[in-house]
CSV table of C-alpha atoms and ligand atoms in Angstrom, one decimal:
chain,number,residue,atom,x,y,z
A,97,MET,CA,-0.1,-0.1,0.1
A,98,SER,CA,1.4,3.4,-0.6
A,99,ILE,CA,2.5,5.7,2.5
A,100,VAL,CA,1.6,9.3,2.3
A,101,TYR,CA,4.3,11.8,3.4
A,102,ILE,CA,3.8,15.0,4.7
A,103,ILE,CA,6.2,17.8,4.7
A,104,ASP,CA,5.3,20.6,6.3
A,105,ASP,CA,7.1,22.7,9.2
A,106,ASP,CA,3.8,23.6,10.8
A,107,GLU,CA,3.2,20.6,13.2
A,108,GLN,CA,-0.8,21.8,13.7
A,109,ILE,CA,-1.4,21.9,9.9
A,110,ALA,CA,0.7,18.9,9.4
A,111,ASP,CA,-1.4,16.7,12.2
A,112,MET,CA,-4.4,17.9,10.6
A,113,LEU,CA,-3.8,16.6,7.1
A,114,LYS,CA,-2.8,13.3,9.0
A,115,PHE,CA,-6.4,13.1,10.5
A,116,ALA,CA,-8.0,13.6,7.4
A,117,ILE,CA,-5.9,11.3,5.4
A,118,GLU,CA,-5.6,8.9,7.7
A,119,ALA,CA,-9.5,8.5,7.3
A,120,THR,CA,-9.1,7.0,3.9
A,121,GLY,CA,-7.0,4.3,5.2
A,122,LEU,CA,-3.5,5.3,4.0
A,123,PRO,CA,-0.8,5.1,6.5
A,124,VAL,CA,1.0,8.5,7.0
A,125,VAL,CA,4.5,9.7,8.3
A,126,ILE,CA,4.8,13.3,9.3
A,127,TYR,CA,8.1,15.3,8.6
A,128,THR,CA,8.3,18.8,10.1
A,129,ASP,CA,12.1,19.1,8.9
A,130,ALA,CA,12.2,18.5,5.1
A,131,TYR,CA,16.1,18.1,5.6
A,132,GLU,CA,15.4,14.7,7.6
A,133,PHE,CA,12.8,13.6,5.4
A,134,CYS,CA,15.4,13.9,2.5
A,135,LYS,CA,17.4,11.2,4.2
A,136,THR,CA,14.6,8.8,4.2
A,137,SER,CA,14.1,6.4,0.8
A,138,VAL,CA,10.6,6.8,-0.7
A,139,GLY,CA,9.4,3.9,-2.8
A,140,GLN,CA,7.1,4.0,-6.1
A,141,GLY,CA,3.9,4.6,-5.6
A,142,ASP,CA,4.2,6.4,-2.5
A,143,ILE,CA,2.7,9.9,-2.1
A,144,ILE,CA,4.4,12.9,-0.9
A,145,LEU,CA,2.7,15.9,0.0
A,146,LEU,CA,5.0,18.9,0.1
A,147,ASP,CA,4.8,22.4,1.4
A,148,LEU,CA,6.8,24.8,-0.5
A,149,ASN,CA,7.6,27.5,1.7
A,150,MET,CA,9.3,26.3,4.9
A,151,PRO,CA,12.2,27.9,6.7
A,152,GLY,CA,15.7,26.3,6.4
A,153,PHE,CA,15.4,23.6,3.7
A,154,ASP,CA,12.5,24.5,1.6
A,155,GLY,CA,10.2,22.7,-0.9
A,156,VAL,CA,12.3,23.8,-4.1
A,157,GLU,CA,15.3,22.2,-2.3
A,158,VAL,CA,13.2,18.9,-1.3
A,159,ILE,CA,12.3,19.2,-5.2
A,160,ARG,CA,15.9,19.2,-6.3
A,161,THR,CA,16.7,16.5,-3.9
A,162,LEU,CA,14.2,13.9,-4.8
A,163,ALA,CA,14.9,14.9,-8.5
A,164,SER,CA,18.7,13.8,-8.0
A,165,ASN,CA,17.2,10.5,-6.2
A,166,LYS,CA,15.3,9.8,-9.4
A,167,CYS,CA,12.4,9.7,-7.0
A,168,GLN,CA,9.4,7.7,-8.3
A,169,ALA,CA,6.6,8.6,-5.9
A,170,LYS,CA,3.7,11.1,-6.6
A,171,LEU,CA,3.9,14.6,-5.6
A,172,VAL,CA,1.2,16.8,-4.1
A,173,LEU,CA,2.5,20.6,-4.1
A,174,MET,CA,1.2,22.7,-1.1
A,175,SER,CA,1.7,26.5,-1.0
A,176,GLY,CA,0.1,29.4,1.2
A,177,HIS,CA,1.8,31.8,-1.6
A,178,ASP,CA,-0.1,32.6,-4.7
A,179,LEU,CA,-0.8,30.5,-7.8
A,180,GLY,CA,2.5,31.8,-9.4
A,181,VAL,CA,4.8,30.2,-6.8
A,182,LEU,CA,2.9,26.8,-7.5
A,183,HIS,CA,2.9,27.0,-10.8
A,184,SER,CA,6.8,27.4,-11.4
A,185,ALA,CA,7.1,24.8,-8.8
A,186,GLU,CA,4.9,22.2,-10.6
A,187,LYS,CA,7.3,23.4,-14.1
A,188,LEU,CA,10.2,22.6,-12.2
A,189,ALA,CA,9.3,19.3,-10.7
A,190,GLN,CA,7.9,18.4,-14.1
A,191,ALA,CA,11.3,19.6,-15.5
A,192,HIS,CA,13.1,17.2,-13.6
A,193,SER,CA,10.7,14.3,-14.4
A,194,LEU,CA,9.1,14.1,-11.1
A,195,MET,CA,5.4,13.3,-11.2
A,196,VAL,CA,3.2,16.0,-9.6
A,197,GLU,CA,-0.1,14.9,-9.5
A,198,ALA,CA,-1.8,17.7,-7.9
A,199,SER,CA,-1.2,21.5,-6.5
A,200,LEU,CA,-2.9,22.6,-3.4
A,201,THR,CA,-3.3,26.1,-2.5
A,202,LYS,CA,-4.0,26.7,1.3
A,203,PRO,CA,-5.9,26.6,3.0
A,204,ILE,CA,-6.3,23.0,1.9
A,205,GLU,CA,-9.6,21.8,1.5
A,206,LEU,CA,-10.0,18.4,3.1
A,207,LYS,CA,-12.3,16.8,0.7
A,208,LYS,CA,-10.6,17.9,-2.4
A,209,LEU,CA,-7.5,16.6,-1.1
A,210,ARG,CA,-9.2,13.2,0.3
A,211,THR,CA,-10.9,12.8,-3.4
A,212,ILE,CA,-7.2,13.3,-4.9
A,213,LEU,CA,-5.4,10.6,-2.9
A,214,SER,CA,-8.0,7.9,-3.2
A,215,GLU,CA,-8.0,8.2,-6.7
A,216,MET,CA,-4.2,8.6,-6.7
A,217,ALA,CA,-3.6,5.4,-4.4
A,218,GLU,CA,-5.8,3.5,-6.8
A,219,ASP,CA,-3.3,3.2,-9.2
A,220,VAL,CA,-0.8,2.1,-7.0
A,221,PRO,CA,1.4,-0.8,-8.5
A,222,ALA,CA,3.0,1.5,-10.8
A,223,ALA,CA,5.6,-1.2,-11.9
A,224,GLU,CA,2.6,-3.0,-13.3
A,225,SER,CA,0.4,0.0,-14.6
A,226,HIS,CA,3.7,0.9,-16.6
A,227,THR,CA,4.2,-2.7,-18.4
A,228,SER,CA,0.3,-2.6,-19.3
A,229,HIS,CA,0.9,0.8,-20.7
A,230,MET,CA,3.7,-0.3,-22.4
A,231,HIS,CA,1.8,-3.4,-23.7
A,232,LEU,CA,-0.9,-0.8,-25.7
A,233,LEU,CA,2.1,0.7,-27.8
A,234,PRO,CA,2.2,-0.6,-31.2
A,235,GLU,CA,5.2,-2.5,-32.7
A,236,LEU,CA,7.3,-0.9,-35.5
A,237,HIS,CA,6.5,-3.7,-38.0
A,238,GLU,CA,3.1,-3.1,-37.2
A,239,LEU,CA,3.3,0.5,-37.9
A,240,ARG,CA,5.2,-0.2,-41.2
A,241,GLU,CA,2.6,-2.6,-42.5
A,242,ALA,CA,-0.2,-0.3,-41.6
A,243,ILE,CA,1.3,2.5,-43.6
A,244,LEU,CA,1.7,0.1,-46.5
A,245,ASN,CA,-1.8,-0.9,-46.3
A,246,LYS,CA,-2.9,2.6,-45.9
A,247,ASP,CA,-4.6,1.8,-42.5
A,248,PHE,CA,-5.6,4.8,-41.7
A,249,VAL,CA,-8.7,7.6,-41.2
A,250,LEU,CA,-9.0,11.0,-40.3
A,251,HIS,CA,-11.6,12.5,-37.5
A,252,PHE,CA,-12.4,16.1,-37.8
A,253,GLN,CA,-13.0,18.7,-35.3
A,254,PRO,CA,-15.0,21.6,-36.0
A,255,GLN,CA,-13.8,24.8,-35.4
A,256,ILE,CA,-16.0,28.2,-35.2
A,257,ASN,CA,-15.9,31.7,-35.6
A,258,LEU,CA,-17.0,33.0,-32.3
A,259,SER,CA,-18.8,35.9,-33.4
A,260,THR,CA,-21.1,34.5,-35.9
A,261,GLY,CA,-21.1,31.2,-34.1
A,262,ARG,CA,-20.7,29.8,-37.6
A,263,ILE,CA,-18.4,26.7,-38.7
A,264,SER,CA,-15.2,28.0,-40.0
A,265,SER,CA,-12.8,25.0,-40.8
A,266,ALA,CA,-11.9,21.4,-39.6
A,267,GLU,CA,-9.1,20.1,-37.9
A,268,ALA,CA,-7.9,16.5,-39.4
A,269,LEU,CA,-6.5,14.1,-36.8
A,270,VAL,CA,-5.4,10.8,-37.8
A,271,ARG,CA,-6.4,7.6,-36.1
A,272,TRP,CA,-5.1,3.9,-37.0
A,273,GLU,CA,-7.5,1.8,-37.7
A,274,HIS,CA,-5.9,-1.7,-36.4
A,275,LYS,CA,-7.8,-5.1,-37.1
A,276,GLU,CA,-7.6,-6.6,-33.5
A,277,ARG,CA,-7.0,-3.5,-31.4
A,278,GLY,CA,-9.6,-0.9,-32.8
A,279,LEU,CA,-8.9,2.8,-33.4
A,280,ILE,CA,-5.3,3.6,-32.2
A,281,TYR,CA,-4.9,7.4,-31.4
A,282,PRO,CA,-2.0,9.2,-32.6
A,283,ASP,CA,-0.3,9.8,-29.2
A,284,LEU,CA,0.4,6.2,-29.5
A,285,PHE,CA,2.4,6.1,-33.3
A,286,ILE,CA,3.3,9.6,-34.2
A,287,GLU,CA,6.5,9.3,-32.1
A,288,LEU,CA,7.2,5.9,-33.1
A,289,ALA,CA,6.8,7.0,-36.8
A,290,GLU,CA,9.1,10.1,-36.5
A,291,ARG,CA,12.0,8.1,-35.0
A,292,HIS,CA,11.7,5.8,-37.7
A,293,ASN,CA,11.6,8.1,-40.8
A,294,LEU,CA,8.0,6.8,-41.7
A,295,ILE,CA,6.3,10.3,-40.7
A,296,GLY,CA,6.9,11.6,-44.1
A,297,ASN,CA,5.0,8.7,-45.8
A,298,LEU,CA,2.1,9.0,-43.3
A,299,THR,CA,1.9,12.5,-43.5
A,300,GLU,CA,1.9,12.4,-47.2
A,301,GLN,CA,-1.4,9.7,-46.8
A,302,VAL,CA,-3.2,12.3,-44.0
A,303,LEU,CA,-2.8,15.3,-46.6
A,304,ASP,CA,-4.3,13.4,-49.3
A,305,LEU,CA,-7.0,12.1,-47.4
A,306,ALA,CA,-7.6,15.4,-46.0
A,307,MET,CA,-7.6,17.1,-49.5
A,308,MET,CA,-10.1,14.2,-50.8
A,309,GLN,CA,-12.4,15.0,-47.8
A,310,CYS,CA,-12.3,18.8,-48.4
A,311,THR,CA,-13.0,18.2,-52.2
A,312,LYS,CA,-16.0,15.8,-51.5
A,313,TRP,CA,-17.9,18.1,-49.1
A,314,ARG,CA,-17.3,21.2,-51.7
A,315,GLN,CA,-19.2,19.0,-53.9
A,316,ASN,CA,-21.6,19.1,-51.2
A,317,GLY,CA,-21.8,22.4,-50.4
A,318,LEU,CA,-19.5,22.7,-47.5
A,319,ASP,CA,-16.8,25.1,-48.6
A,320,ILE,CA,-14.5,25.0,-45.4
A,321,PRO,CA,-10.5,24.6,-45.4
A,322,VAL,CA,-9.2,21.9,-43.6
A,323,SER,CA,-6.1,21.9,-41.2
A,324,VAL,CA,-3.3,19.3,-41.3
A,325,ASN,CA,-0.8,18.8,-38.1
A,326,ILE,CA,2.7,18.5,-39.7
A,327,SER,CA,5.8,17.2,-37.8
A,328,SER,CA,9.4,18.7,-37.5
A,329,GLU,CA,10.6,16.1,-40.1
A,330,ASN,CA,8.1,17.2,-42.6
A,331,ILE,CA,9.2,20.8,-42.8
A,332,LYS,CA,12.9,19.5,-43.6
A,333,GLY,CA,12.1,18.2,-46.9
A,334,LEU,CA,12.6,20.8,-49.4
A,335,TYR,CA,10.4,19.4,-52.1
A,336,LEU,CA,7.0,20.0,-49.7
A,337,PRO,CA,5.8,22.9,-51.3
A,338,GLU,CA,6.1,21.3,-54.9
A,339,GLN,CA,4.6,17.9,-53.2
A,340,LEU,CA,1.6,20.2,-51.6
A,341,MET,CA,1.0,22.3,-54.8
A,342,ASP,CA,0.8,18.9,-56.9
A,343,LEU,CA,-1.6,17.6,-54.2
A,344,LEU,CA,-3.8,20.6,-54.7
A,345,ASP,CA,-3.5,20.2,-58.5
A,346,LYS,CA,-4.7,16.8,-57.8
A,347,TYR,CA,-8.0,17.6,-56.3
A,348,GLN,CA,-8.3,21.2,-58.3
A,349,LEU,CA,-8.5,22.7,-54.6
A,350,PRO,CA,-7.2,26.4,-54.1
A,351,PRO,CA,-4.7,26.8,-52.1
A,352,GLU,CA,-6.7,28.5,-49.3
A,353,SER,CA,-8.7,24.8,-48.5
A,354,LEU,CA,-5.0,23.8,-46.7
A,355,VAL,CA,-3.9,25.1,-43.2
A,356,LEU,CA,-0.8,23.5,-42.2
A,357,GLU,CA,-0.2,23.4,-38.7
A,358,VAL,CA,3.3,23.4,-37.2
A,359,THR,CA,4.1,23.5,-33.4
A,360,GLU,CA,6.7,25.6,-31.8
A,361,SER,CA,9.1,22.8,-31.0
A,362,ALA,CA,9.0,21.5,-34.3
A,363,LEU,CA,10.7,24.8,-35.5
A,364,MET,CA,13.5,24.2,-33.2
A,365,GLY,CA,15.7,22.2,-35.1
A,366,GLU,CA,17.0,23.4,-38.8
A,367,LEU,CA,15.5,26.9,-38.4
A,368,VAL,CA,16.9,28.1,-41.8
A,369,THR,CA,15.6,25.3,-43.8
A,370,SER,CA,12.4,25.5,-42.4
A,371,LEU,CA,12.4,29.0,-42.7
A,372,ASP,CA,13.1,28.4,-46.5
A,373,ILE,CA,10.4,26.1,-46.8
A,374,LEU,CA,7.5,27.8,-44.8
A,375,THR,CA,8.2,31.0,-46.6
A,376,ARG,CA,7.6,29.4,-50.1
A,377,LEU,CA,4.5,27.6,-48.4
A,378,ARG,CA,2.7,30.9,-47.8
A,379,MET,CA,4.1,32.6,-51.1
A,380,LYS,CA,2.3,29.7,-52.6
A,381,GLY,CA,-1.0,30.8,-50.9
A,382,LEU,CA,-1.3,28.2,-48.3
A,383,SER,CA,-2.0,29.2,-44.7
A,384,LEU,CA,0.5,28.5,-41.7
A,385,SER,CA,-0.6,28.0,-38.2
A,386,ILE,CA,1.5,27.8,-34.9
A,387,ASP,CA,0.1,25.0,-33.1
A,388,ASP,CA,0.2,24.8,-28.8
A,389,PHE,CA,1.6,28.2,-28.6
A,390,GLY,CA,2.8,29.2,-25.0
A,391,THR,CA,4.0,25.3,-24.5
A,392,GLY,CA,7.1,25.5,-26.9
A,393,TYR,CA,10.2,27.2,-27.1
A,394,SER,CA,10.0,29.5,-29.8
A,395,SER,CA,11.1,33.4,-29.1
A,396,LEU,CA,8.9,36.2,-30.0
A,397,SER,CA,11.4,37.0,-33.0
A,398,GLN,CA,10.7,33.6,-34.7
A,399,LEU,CA,7.3,34.2,-34.5
A,400,HIS,CA,8.2,37.3,-36.5
A,401,LYS,CA,10.2,35.8,-38.9
A,402,ILE,CA,8.0,33.1,-40.1
A,403,PRO,CA,4.8,34.1,-41.7
A,404,PHE,CA,2.2,32.5,-39.4
A,405,THR,CA,-1.3,33.5,-40.7
A,406,GLU,CA,-2.9,31.7,-37.2
A,407,LEU,CA,-1.9,31.3,-33.9
A,408,LYS,CA,-3.4,28.4,-32.0
A,409,ILE,CA,-3.3,29.1,-28.3
A,410,ASP,CA,-2.5,25.9,-26.5
A,411,LYS,CA,-5.6,24.1,-24.8
A,412,SER,CA,-4.0,24.0,-21.4
A,413,PHE,CA,-4.3,27.5,-20.7
A,414,VAL,CA,-7.7,27.9,-22.6
A,415,MET,CA,-9.1,24.6,-20.5
A,416,SER,CA,-8.3,26.4,-16.9
A,417,MET,CA,-8.9,30.1,-18.0
A,418,GLU,CA,-12.1,29.6,-16.1
A,419,THR,CA,-10.6,28.9,-12.6
A,420,ASP,CA,-7.2,30.3,-13.1
A,421,ASN,CA,-6.7,34.1,-13.6
A,422,GLU,CA,-3.2,33.6,-14.7
A,423,SER,CA,-4.2,31.2,-17.5
A,424,ARG,CA,-6.7,33.9,-18.5
A,425,ALA,CA,-4.3,36.5,-18.8
A,426,ILE,CA,-1.7,34.3,-20.9
A,427,VAL,CA,-5.0,33.8,-23.1
A,428,LYS,CA,-5.8,37.5,-23.3
A,429,THR,CA,-2.3,38.4,-23.9
A,430,CYS,CA,-1.7,35.6,-26.6
A,431,ILE,CA,-5.1,37.0,-28.4
A,432,MET,CA,-3.1,40.5,-28.1
A,433,LEU,CA,0.0,39.1,-29.4
A,434,GLY,CA,-1.7,37.4,-32.4
A,435,HIS,CA,-3.9,40.5,-33.6
A,436,GLU,CA,-0.8,42.6,-33.1
A,437,LEU,CA,0.8,40.5,-35.8
A,438,ASN,CA,-2.0,40.3,-38.3
A,439,MET,CA,-2.6,36.3,-37.1
A,440,LYS,CA,-6.2,35.0,-36.7
A,441,VAL,CA,-6.3,33.7,-33.0
A,442,VAL,CA,-7.7,30.2,-32.3
A,443,ALA,CA,-8.5,29.0,-29.2
A,444,GLU,CA,-8.3,25.0,-28.7
A,445,GLY,CA,-9.6,23.3,-25.6
A,446,VAL,CA,-12.7,25.2,-25.1
A,447,GLU,CA,-14.7,22.9,-22.9
A,448,SER,CA,-17.9,25.1,-21.5
A,449,GLN,CA,-19.7,28.0,-22.5
A,450,TRP,CA,-18.5,30.3,-20.0
A,451,ILE,CA,-15.2,30.0,-21.7
A,452,GLN,CA,-16.5,30.7,-25.4
A,453,ASP,CA,-18.0,33.5,-24.2
A,454,ASP,CA,-15.2,34.9,-22.4
A,455,LEU,CA,-13.1,34.1,-25.5
A,456,LEU,CA,-15.6,36.3,-27.6
A,457,GLN,CA,-15.0,38.8,-25.1
A,458,LEU,CA,-11.4,39.1,-25.3
A,459,GLY,CA,-11.8,39.3,-28.9
A,460,CYS,CA,-10.7,36.0,-30.1
A,461,ASP,CA,-11.2,35.1,-33.5
A,462,VAL,CA,-12.1,31.1,-33.6
A,463,ALA,CA,-13.0,28.5,-30.9
A,464,GLN,CA,-12.5,24.8,-31.2
A,465,GLY,CA,-13.1,22.2,-28.2
A,466,TYR,CA,-15.2,19.2,-26.8
A,467,HIS,CA,-17.9,21.8,-25.6
A,468,ILE,CA,-18.7,22.4,-29.3
A,469,SER,CA,-17.6,19.1,-30.5
A,470,LYS,CA,-14.7,16.3,-30.0
A,471,PRO,CA,-13.3,15.0,-33.1
A,472,MET,CA,-15.8,12.8,-35.3
A,473,PRO,CA,-15.4,10.6,-38.5
A,474,ALA,CA,-16.1,13.1,-41.9
A,475,HIS,CA,-20.0,11.6,-42.6
A,476,ASP,CA,-20.7,13.0,-38.8
A,477,PHE,CA,-18.9,16.4,-39.4
A,478,TYR,CA,-21.0,16.9,-42.3
A,479,GLU,CA,-24.2,16.1,-40.4
A,480,PHE,CA,-22.9,18.4,-38.1
A,481,CYS,CA,-22.4,21.2,-40.0
A,482,LYS,CA,-25.5,20.8,-41.8
A,483,ASN,CA,-27.1,21.7,-38.3
A,484,HIS,CA,-24.4,24.1,-37.5
A,485,LEU,CA,-24.1,26.4,-40.4
B,1178,G,O1,-6.6,13.5,-31.8
B,1178,G,P1,-5.7,13.4,-30.7
B,1178,G,O2,-6.3,14.3,-29.9
B,1178,G,O3,-5.7,12.2,-30.1
B,1178,G,O4,-4.8,13.8,-30.9
B,1178,G,C1,-3.0,13.9,-30.4
B,1178,G,C2,-2.1,14.6,-30.9
B,1178,G,O5,-1.5,14.1,-32.0
B,1178,G,C3,-2.2,16.1,-31.2
B,1178,G,O6,-1.1,16.8,-30.8
B,1178,G,C4,-2.2,16.4,-32.3
B,1178,G,O7,-1.6,17.3,-32.8
B,1178,G,C5,-1.5,14.9,-33.4
B,1178,G,N1,-2.0,14.7,-34.7
B,1178,G,C6,-3.1,14.0,-35.0
B,1178,G,N2,-3.3,13.8,-36.0
B,1178,G,C7,-1.7,14.1,-36.6
B,1178,G,C8,-1.3,14.1,-37.7
B,1178,G,O8,-1.9,13.8,-39.0
B,1178,G,N3,0.0,14.3,-37.9
B,1178,G,C9,0.8,14.6,-36.7
B,1178,G,N4,2.4,15.0,-37.1
B,1178,G,N5,0.4,14.9,-35.7
B,1178,G,C10,-1.3,14.4,-35.8
B,1179,G,O1,-1.6,19.3,-30.6
B,1179,G,P1,-3.1,19.6,-31.1
B,1179,G,O2,-3.1,20.6,-30.7
B,1179,G,O3,-3.0,19.3,-32.6
B,1179,G,O4,-3.9,18.8,-30.3
B,1179,G,C1,-5.3,18.6,-30.9
B,1179,G,C2,-6.3,17.7,-30.2
B,1179,G,O5,-6.6,18.5,-28.8
B,1179,G,C3,-7.1,17.1,-30.7
B,1179,G,O6,-6.9,15.6,-31.3
B,1179,G,C4,-8.3,16.8,-29.4
B,1179,G,O7,-8.8,15.4,-29.5
B,1179,G,C5,-7.8,17.7,-28.2
B,1179,G,N1,-8.8,18.7,-27.7
B,1179,G,C6,-9.5,19.5,-28.7
B,1179,G,N2,-10.3,19.9,-28.3
B,1179,G,C7,-10.2,19.6,-26.6
B,1179,G,C8,-10.9,20.0,-25.6
B,1179,G,O8,-11.6,20.6,-25.5
B,1179,G,N3,-10.1,19.3,-24.3
B,1179,G,C9,-9.5,18.8,-24.5
B,1179,G,N4,-9.3,18.0,-23.2
B,1179,G,N5,-8.8,18.0,-25.6
B,1179,G,C10,-9.0,18.7,-26.8
B,1180,MN,MN1,-3.4,20.7,-33.9
């Protein structure tokens, strides 16, 4: 069973937490001296409730020590400071590959804490769950076969124009139709494809499927652009602009039909080559979108150098903007930045009407998210649009 360690210099708080946690049946050990705690060996599956602000050895020093011990326990951070401190401590711990399961501001809501702990304690046998997860990863030879057999389909997620409420475009998201396992999501195979030089071929199939679908919709009166996600490997091939023009030619589509989504981190590698290719794509009239904006490493000057037409604010900020003022401030700033640079601003991760309304207030152009619709097969997408145009 997991042990819960409480590291807090305030004895009264530590006792109160202990009392609340023991009610869940989990054993609890208190350390009011963080330095002493760092001498104990914490097991995989254990849970550490760590107060950040302690006199002497503080929470950040504990994080550093846990990281150098390659600690596999789950962390819950607590702080009486503002959310900013919690956020940066969380980021720091994650950068050290520690598992941060939750961050709580003091005073701690005991009910919330108990819920979090019981959820965490359930999946305790970490070694086992790890192996079963590994089992889910497809094998390289399966992926090679799938690419040869073209076993991929696209799902489409609608994007709406916030001021009119109308559907303005679709993001294409690839899924692998596996004979035994059913649909496999891209998180499980894109990286594999990238590592083994298969992403070029896979992206070619995705682009072809996307443009074929776009043509079919246009023939049925639905004229919207389709966005496709592009990997860093894809923007290193100097012939990409020509290939894309051939593809548009094949389907008799104007360049406005295709939007390429590139993540910030994809641009990091060979910036000069990417810049060459992306500039030529823009010259040919394709739209370029910077995806997951805010999570990558691009400096503002890169944003300025590359001729993006669209900025997609990462869903992590949008999803939390209702409850987290700092996230909202980031979203607001991204909207202003995007507009200053003449870009269309898209918010992804819109999960509630409140967020949708707030984004409209903030001047955001386009929204995408589960509140509007999850990604869906092409036919369902078409039906959805008929009801929403
Ligand atoms: O659809 P889903 O939420 O499972 O997508 C997970 C991730 O996979 C997203 O980051 C998305 O950008 C990425 N992804 C989806 N389809 C493609 C694709 O065709 N090519 C690449 N490179 N990434 C994709
Ligand atoms: O990394 P990229 O931006 O391409 O990721 C797109 C993916 O994000 C989609 O495949 C979709 O499954 C997911 N997504 C879209 N909207 C939402 C949302 O409102 N909430 C969550 N949690 N995920 C979303
Ligand atoms: Mn995307």
